[in-house]
PDB file of C-alpha atoms in Angstrom:
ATOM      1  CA  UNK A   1     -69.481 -42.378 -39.424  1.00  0.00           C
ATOM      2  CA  UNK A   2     -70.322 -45.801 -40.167  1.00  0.00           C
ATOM      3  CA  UNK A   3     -70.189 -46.736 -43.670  1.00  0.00           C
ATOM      4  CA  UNK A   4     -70.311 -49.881 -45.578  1.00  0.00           C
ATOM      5  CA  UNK A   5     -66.624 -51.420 -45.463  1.00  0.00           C
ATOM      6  CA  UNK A   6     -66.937 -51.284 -41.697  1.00  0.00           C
ATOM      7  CA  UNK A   7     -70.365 -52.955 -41.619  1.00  0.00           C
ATOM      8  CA  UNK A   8     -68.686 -55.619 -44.138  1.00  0.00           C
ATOM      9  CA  UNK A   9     -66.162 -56.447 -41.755  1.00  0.00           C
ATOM     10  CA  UNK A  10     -68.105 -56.626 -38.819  1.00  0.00           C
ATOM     11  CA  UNK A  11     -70.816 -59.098 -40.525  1.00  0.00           C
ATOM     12  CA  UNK A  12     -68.326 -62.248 -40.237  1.00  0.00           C
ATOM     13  CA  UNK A  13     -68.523 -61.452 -36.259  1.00  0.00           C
ATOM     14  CA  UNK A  14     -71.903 -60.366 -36.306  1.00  0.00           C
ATOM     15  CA  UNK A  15     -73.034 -63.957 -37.902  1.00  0.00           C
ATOM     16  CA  UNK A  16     -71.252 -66.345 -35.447  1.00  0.00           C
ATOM     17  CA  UNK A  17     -72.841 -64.532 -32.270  1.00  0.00           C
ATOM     18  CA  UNK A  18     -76.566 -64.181 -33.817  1.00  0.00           C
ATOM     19  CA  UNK A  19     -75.568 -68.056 -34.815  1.00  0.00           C
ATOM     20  CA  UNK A  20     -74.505 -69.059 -31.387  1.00  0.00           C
ATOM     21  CA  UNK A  21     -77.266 -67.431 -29.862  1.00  0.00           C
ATOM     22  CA  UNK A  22     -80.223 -68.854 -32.530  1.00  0.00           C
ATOM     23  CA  UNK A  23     -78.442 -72.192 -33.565  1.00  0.00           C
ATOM     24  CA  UNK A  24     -80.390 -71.552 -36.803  1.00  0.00           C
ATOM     25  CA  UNK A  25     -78.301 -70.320 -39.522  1.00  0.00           C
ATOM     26  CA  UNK A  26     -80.917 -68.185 -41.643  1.00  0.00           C
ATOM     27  CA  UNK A  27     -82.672 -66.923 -38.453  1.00  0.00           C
ATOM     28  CA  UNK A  28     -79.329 -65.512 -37.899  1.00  0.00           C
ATOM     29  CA  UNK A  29     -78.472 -63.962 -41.312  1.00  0.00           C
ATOM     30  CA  UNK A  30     -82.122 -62.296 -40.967  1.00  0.00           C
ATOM     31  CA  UNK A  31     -81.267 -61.043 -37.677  1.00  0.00           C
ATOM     32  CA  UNK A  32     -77.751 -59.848 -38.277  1.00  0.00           C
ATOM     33  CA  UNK A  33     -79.368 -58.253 -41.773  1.00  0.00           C
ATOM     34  CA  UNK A  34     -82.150 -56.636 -39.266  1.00  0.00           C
ATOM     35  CA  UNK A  35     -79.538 -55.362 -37.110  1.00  0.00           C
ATOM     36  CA  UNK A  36     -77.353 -53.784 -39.201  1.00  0.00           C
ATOM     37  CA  UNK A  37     -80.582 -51.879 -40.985  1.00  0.00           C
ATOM     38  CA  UNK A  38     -81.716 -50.735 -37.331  1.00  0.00           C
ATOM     39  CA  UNK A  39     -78.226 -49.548 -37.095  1.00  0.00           C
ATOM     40  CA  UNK A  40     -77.881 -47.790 -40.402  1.00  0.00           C
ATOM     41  CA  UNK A  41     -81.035 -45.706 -39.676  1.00  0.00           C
ATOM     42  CA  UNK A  42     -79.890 -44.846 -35.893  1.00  0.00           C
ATOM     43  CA  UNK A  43     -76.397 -44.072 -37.035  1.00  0.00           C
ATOM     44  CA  UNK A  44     -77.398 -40.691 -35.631  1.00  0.00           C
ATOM     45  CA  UNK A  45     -78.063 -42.160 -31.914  1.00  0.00           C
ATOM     46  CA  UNK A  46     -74.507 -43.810 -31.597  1.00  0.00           C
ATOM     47  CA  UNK A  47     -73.141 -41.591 -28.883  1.00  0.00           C
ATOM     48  CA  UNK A  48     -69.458 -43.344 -29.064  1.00  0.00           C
ATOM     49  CA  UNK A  49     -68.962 -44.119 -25.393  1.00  0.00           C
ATOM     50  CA  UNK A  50     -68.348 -47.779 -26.974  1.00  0.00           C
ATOM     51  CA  UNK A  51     -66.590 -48.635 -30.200  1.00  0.00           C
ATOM     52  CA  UNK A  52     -68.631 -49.143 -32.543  1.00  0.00           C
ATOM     53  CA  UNK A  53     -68.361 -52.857 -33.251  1.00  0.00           C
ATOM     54  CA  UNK A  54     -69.973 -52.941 -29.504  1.00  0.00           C
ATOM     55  CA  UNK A  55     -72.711 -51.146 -30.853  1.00  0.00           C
ATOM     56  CA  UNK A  56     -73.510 -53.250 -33.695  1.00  0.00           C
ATOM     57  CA  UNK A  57     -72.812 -56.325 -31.794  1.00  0.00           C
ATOM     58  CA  UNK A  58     -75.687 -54.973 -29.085  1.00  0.00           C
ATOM     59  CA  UNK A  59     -78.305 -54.273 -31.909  1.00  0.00           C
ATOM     60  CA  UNK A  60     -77.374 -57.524 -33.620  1.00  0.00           C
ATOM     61  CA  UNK A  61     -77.601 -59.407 -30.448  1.00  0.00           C
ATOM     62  CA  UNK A  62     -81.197 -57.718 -29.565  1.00  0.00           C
ATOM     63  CA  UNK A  63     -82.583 -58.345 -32.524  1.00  0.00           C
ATOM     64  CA  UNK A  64     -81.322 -62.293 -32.045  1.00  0.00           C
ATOM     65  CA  UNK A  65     -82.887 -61.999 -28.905  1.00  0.00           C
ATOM     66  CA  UNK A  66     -86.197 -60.971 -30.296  1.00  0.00           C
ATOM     67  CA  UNK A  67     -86.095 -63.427 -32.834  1.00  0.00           C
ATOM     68  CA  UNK A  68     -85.567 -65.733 -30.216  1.00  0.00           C
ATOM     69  CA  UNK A  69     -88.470 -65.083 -27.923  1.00  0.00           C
ATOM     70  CA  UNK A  70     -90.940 -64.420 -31.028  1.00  0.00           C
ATOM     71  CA  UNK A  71     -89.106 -68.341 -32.063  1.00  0.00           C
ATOM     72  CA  UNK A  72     -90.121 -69.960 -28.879  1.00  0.00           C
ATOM     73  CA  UNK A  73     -93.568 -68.146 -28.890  1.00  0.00           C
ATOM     74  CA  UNK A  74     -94.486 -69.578 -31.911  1.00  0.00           C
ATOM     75  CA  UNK A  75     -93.314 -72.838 -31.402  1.00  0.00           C
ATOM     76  CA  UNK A  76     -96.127 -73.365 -28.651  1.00  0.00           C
ATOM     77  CA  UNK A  77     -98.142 -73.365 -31.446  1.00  0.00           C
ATOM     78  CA  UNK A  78     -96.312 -75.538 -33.879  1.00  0.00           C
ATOM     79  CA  UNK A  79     -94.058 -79.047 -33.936  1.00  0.00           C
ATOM     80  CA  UNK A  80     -90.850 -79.216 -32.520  1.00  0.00           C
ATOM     81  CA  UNK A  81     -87.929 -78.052 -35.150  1.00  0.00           C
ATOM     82  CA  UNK A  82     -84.831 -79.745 -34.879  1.00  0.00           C
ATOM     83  CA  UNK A  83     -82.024 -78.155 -37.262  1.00  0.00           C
ATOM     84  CA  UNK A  84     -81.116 -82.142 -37.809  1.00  0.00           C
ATOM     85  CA  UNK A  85     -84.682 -82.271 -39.591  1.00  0.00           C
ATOM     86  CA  UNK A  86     -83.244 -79.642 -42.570  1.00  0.00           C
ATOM     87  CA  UNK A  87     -80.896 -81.094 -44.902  1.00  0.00           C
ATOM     88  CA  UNK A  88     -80.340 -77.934 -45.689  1.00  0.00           C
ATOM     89  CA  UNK A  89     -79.696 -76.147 -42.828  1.00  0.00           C
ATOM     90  CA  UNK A  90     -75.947 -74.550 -42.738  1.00  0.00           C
ATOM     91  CA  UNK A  91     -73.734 -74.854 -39.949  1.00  0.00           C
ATOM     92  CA  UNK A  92     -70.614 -73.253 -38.621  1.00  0.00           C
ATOM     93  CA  UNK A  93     -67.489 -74.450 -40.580  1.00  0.00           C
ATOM     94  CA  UNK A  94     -65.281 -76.030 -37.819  1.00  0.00           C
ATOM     95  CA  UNK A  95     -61.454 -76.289 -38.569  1.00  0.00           C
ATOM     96  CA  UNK A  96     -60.015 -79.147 -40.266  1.00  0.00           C
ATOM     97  CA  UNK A  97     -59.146 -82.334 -37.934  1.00  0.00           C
ATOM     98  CA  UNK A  98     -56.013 -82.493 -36.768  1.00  0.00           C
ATOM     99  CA  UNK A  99     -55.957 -86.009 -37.147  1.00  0.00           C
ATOM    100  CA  UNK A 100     -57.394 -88.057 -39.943  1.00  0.00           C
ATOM    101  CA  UNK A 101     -58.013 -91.553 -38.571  1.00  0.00           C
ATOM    102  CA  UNK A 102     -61.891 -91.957 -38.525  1.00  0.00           C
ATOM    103  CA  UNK A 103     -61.834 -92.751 -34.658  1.00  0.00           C
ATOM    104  CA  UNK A 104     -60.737 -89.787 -33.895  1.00  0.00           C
ATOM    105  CA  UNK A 105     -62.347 -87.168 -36.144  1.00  0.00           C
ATOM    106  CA  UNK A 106     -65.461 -89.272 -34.909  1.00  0.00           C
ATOM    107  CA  UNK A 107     -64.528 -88.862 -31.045  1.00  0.00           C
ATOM    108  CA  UNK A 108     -64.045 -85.042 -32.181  1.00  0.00           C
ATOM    109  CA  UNK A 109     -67.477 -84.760 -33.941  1.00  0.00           C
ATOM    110  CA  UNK A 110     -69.400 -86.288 -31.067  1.00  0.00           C
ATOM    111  CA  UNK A 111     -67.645 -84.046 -28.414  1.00  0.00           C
ATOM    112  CA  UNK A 112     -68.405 -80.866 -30.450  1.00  0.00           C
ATOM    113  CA  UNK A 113     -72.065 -82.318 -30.474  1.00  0.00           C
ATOM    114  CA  UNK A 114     -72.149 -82.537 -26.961  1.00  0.00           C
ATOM    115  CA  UNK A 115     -70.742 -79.109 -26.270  1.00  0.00           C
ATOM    116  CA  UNK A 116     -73.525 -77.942 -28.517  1.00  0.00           C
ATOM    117  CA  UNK A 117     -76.030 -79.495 -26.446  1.00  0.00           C
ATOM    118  CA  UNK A 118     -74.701 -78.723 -23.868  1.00  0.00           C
ATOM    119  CA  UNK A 119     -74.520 -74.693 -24.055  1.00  0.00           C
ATOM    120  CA  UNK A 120     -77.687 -74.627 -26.177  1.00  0.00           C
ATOM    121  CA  UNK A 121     -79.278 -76.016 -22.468  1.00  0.00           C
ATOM    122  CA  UNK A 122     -77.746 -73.088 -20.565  1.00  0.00           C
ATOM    123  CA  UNK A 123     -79.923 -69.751 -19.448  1.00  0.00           C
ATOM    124  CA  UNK A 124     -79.770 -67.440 -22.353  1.00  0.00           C
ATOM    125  CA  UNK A 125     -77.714 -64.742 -20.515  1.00  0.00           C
ATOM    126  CA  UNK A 126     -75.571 -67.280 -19.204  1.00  0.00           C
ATOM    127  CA  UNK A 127     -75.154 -68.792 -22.973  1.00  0.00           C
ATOM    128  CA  UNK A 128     -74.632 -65.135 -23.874  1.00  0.00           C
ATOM    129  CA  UNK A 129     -71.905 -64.020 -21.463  1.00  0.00           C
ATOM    130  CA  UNK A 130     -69.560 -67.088 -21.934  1.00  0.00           C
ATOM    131  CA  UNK A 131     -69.595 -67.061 -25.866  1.00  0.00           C
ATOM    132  CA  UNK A 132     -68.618 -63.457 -25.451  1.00  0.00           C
ATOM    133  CA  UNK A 133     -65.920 -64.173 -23.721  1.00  0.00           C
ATOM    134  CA  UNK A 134     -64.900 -67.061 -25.567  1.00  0.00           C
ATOM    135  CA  UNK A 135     -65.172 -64.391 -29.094  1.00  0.00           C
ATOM    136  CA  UNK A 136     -62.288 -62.592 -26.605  1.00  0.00           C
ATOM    137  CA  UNK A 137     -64.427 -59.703 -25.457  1.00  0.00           C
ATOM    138  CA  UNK A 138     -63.361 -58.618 -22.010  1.00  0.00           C
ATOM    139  CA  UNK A 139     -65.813 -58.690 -18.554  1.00  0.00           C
ATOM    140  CA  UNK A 140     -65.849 -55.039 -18.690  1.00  0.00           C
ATOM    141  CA  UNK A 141     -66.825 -54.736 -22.479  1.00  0.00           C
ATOM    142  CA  UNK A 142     -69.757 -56.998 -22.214  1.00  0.00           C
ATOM    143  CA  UNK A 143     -71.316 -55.344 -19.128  1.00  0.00           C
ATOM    144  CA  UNK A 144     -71.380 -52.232 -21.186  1.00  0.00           C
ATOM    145  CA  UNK A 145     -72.981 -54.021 -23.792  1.00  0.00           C
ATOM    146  CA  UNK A 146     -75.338 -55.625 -22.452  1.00  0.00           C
ATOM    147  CA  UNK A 147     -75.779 -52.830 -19.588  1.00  0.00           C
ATOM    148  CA  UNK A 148     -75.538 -55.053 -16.420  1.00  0.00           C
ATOM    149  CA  UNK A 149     -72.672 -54.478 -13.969  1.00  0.00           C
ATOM    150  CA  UNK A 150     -69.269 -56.450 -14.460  1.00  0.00           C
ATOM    151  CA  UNK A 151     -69.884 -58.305 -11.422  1.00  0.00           C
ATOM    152  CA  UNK A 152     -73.414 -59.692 -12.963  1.00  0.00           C
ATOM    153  CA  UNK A 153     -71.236 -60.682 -15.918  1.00  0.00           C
ATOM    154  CA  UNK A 154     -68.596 -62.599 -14.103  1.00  0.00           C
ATOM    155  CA  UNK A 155     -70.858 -64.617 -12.018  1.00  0.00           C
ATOM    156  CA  UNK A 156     -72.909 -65.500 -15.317  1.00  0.00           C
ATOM    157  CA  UNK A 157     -69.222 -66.657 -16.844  1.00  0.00           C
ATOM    158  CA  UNK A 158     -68.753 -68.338 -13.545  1.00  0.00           C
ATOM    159  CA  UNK A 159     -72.332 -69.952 -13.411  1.00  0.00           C
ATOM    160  CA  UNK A 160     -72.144 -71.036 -17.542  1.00  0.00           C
ATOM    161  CA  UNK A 161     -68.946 -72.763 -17.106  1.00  0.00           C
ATOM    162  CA  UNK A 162     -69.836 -74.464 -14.069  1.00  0.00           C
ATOM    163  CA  UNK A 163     -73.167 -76.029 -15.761  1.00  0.00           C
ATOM    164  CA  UNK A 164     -70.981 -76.751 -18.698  1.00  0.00           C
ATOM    165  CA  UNK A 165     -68.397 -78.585 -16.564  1.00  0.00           C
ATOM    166  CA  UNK A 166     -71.203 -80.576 -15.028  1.00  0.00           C
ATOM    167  CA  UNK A 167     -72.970 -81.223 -18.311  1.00  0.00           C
ATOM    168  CA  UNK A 168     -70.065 -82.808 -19.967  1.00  0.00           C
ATOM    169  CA  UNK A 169     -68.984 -84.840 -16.887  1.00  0.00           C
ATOM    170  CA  UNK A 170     -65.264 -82.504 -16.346  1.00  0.00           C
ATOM    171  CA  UNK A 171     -63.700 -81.773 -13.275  1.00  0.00           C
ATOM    172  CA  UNK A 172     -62.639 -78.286 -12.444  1.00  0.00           C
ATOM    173  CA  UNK A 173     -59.520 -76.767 -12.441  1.00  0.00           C
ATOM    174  CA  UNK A 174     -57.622 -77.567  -9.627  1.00  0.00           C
ATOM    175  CA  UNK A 175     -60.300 -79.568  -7.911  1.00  0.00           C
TER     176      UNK A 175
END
């Protein structure tokens, strides 16, 4: 039974993937806060074939997804949003540079910016499957969450990091 100290721990994870899959902090509060209400009142659907953080993480990441398409929707009606354009927009606290000459906590900020970019222009599913695995959820884990076979999830791993490579101008591994 799911009760409120395990929802509480979960909501740090929760946050970062409806984050990473939004790139709007308060879109992703509201859907991790959606999620976890969906989840409280379906408590009594959870079958346990999956732990239950892969439950919550499957609710939290449909109700992102939702948000997301209802998002994009809407914006053909409205001006381009830019989460530069808020000053008050919140972002994901990055560890402290390891270095603390200017040039090179500048070098560091631009490259995370790029990265950014650069996975916020990848296919959704694509975007989705490599930020699982970078949280350190295995192949098999996300192709039960997201119901697709582990084959489909590889190849979308394989296919992100490829277009990332090529976005941000690295070779491959042994190439």
């Amino acid at each position: 039974m799911m009760d409120y100290t395990q929802a509480a721990s979960s909501y740090g994870k929760l946050l970062a993937l409806s984050y990473r899959l939004l790139g709007n902090y308060a879109d992703a509060e509201d859907a991790v806060q959606e999620g976890l209400l969906k989840a409280y009142r379906n408590l009594h659907t959870f079958k346990g074939r999956s732990s239950l953080d892969t439950w919550l993480c499957t609710i939290v990441k449909n109700c992102a997804r939702s948000r997301y398409r209802r998002r994009q929707s809407s914006a053909r009606h409205e001006l381009p949003y830019s989460p530069e354009d808020n000053e008050s927009a919140r972002s994901i606290e990055y560890p402290a540079p390891a270095s603390s000459r200017p040039d090179v906590i500048c070098e560091q900020a631009e490259a995370q910016k790029q990265l950014e970019k650069a996975l916020n222009r990848l296919p959704q599913d694509q975007k989705e499957a490599l930020l699982s695995v970078a949280d350190g959820m295995k192949y098999r884990e996300i192709a039960e969450r997201i119901n697709v076979p582990r084959a489909t999830v590889a190849t979308r791993v394989h296919r992100a990091r490829k277009e990332l490579r090529a976005a941000l101008g690295l070779q491959a591994a042994g190439a």
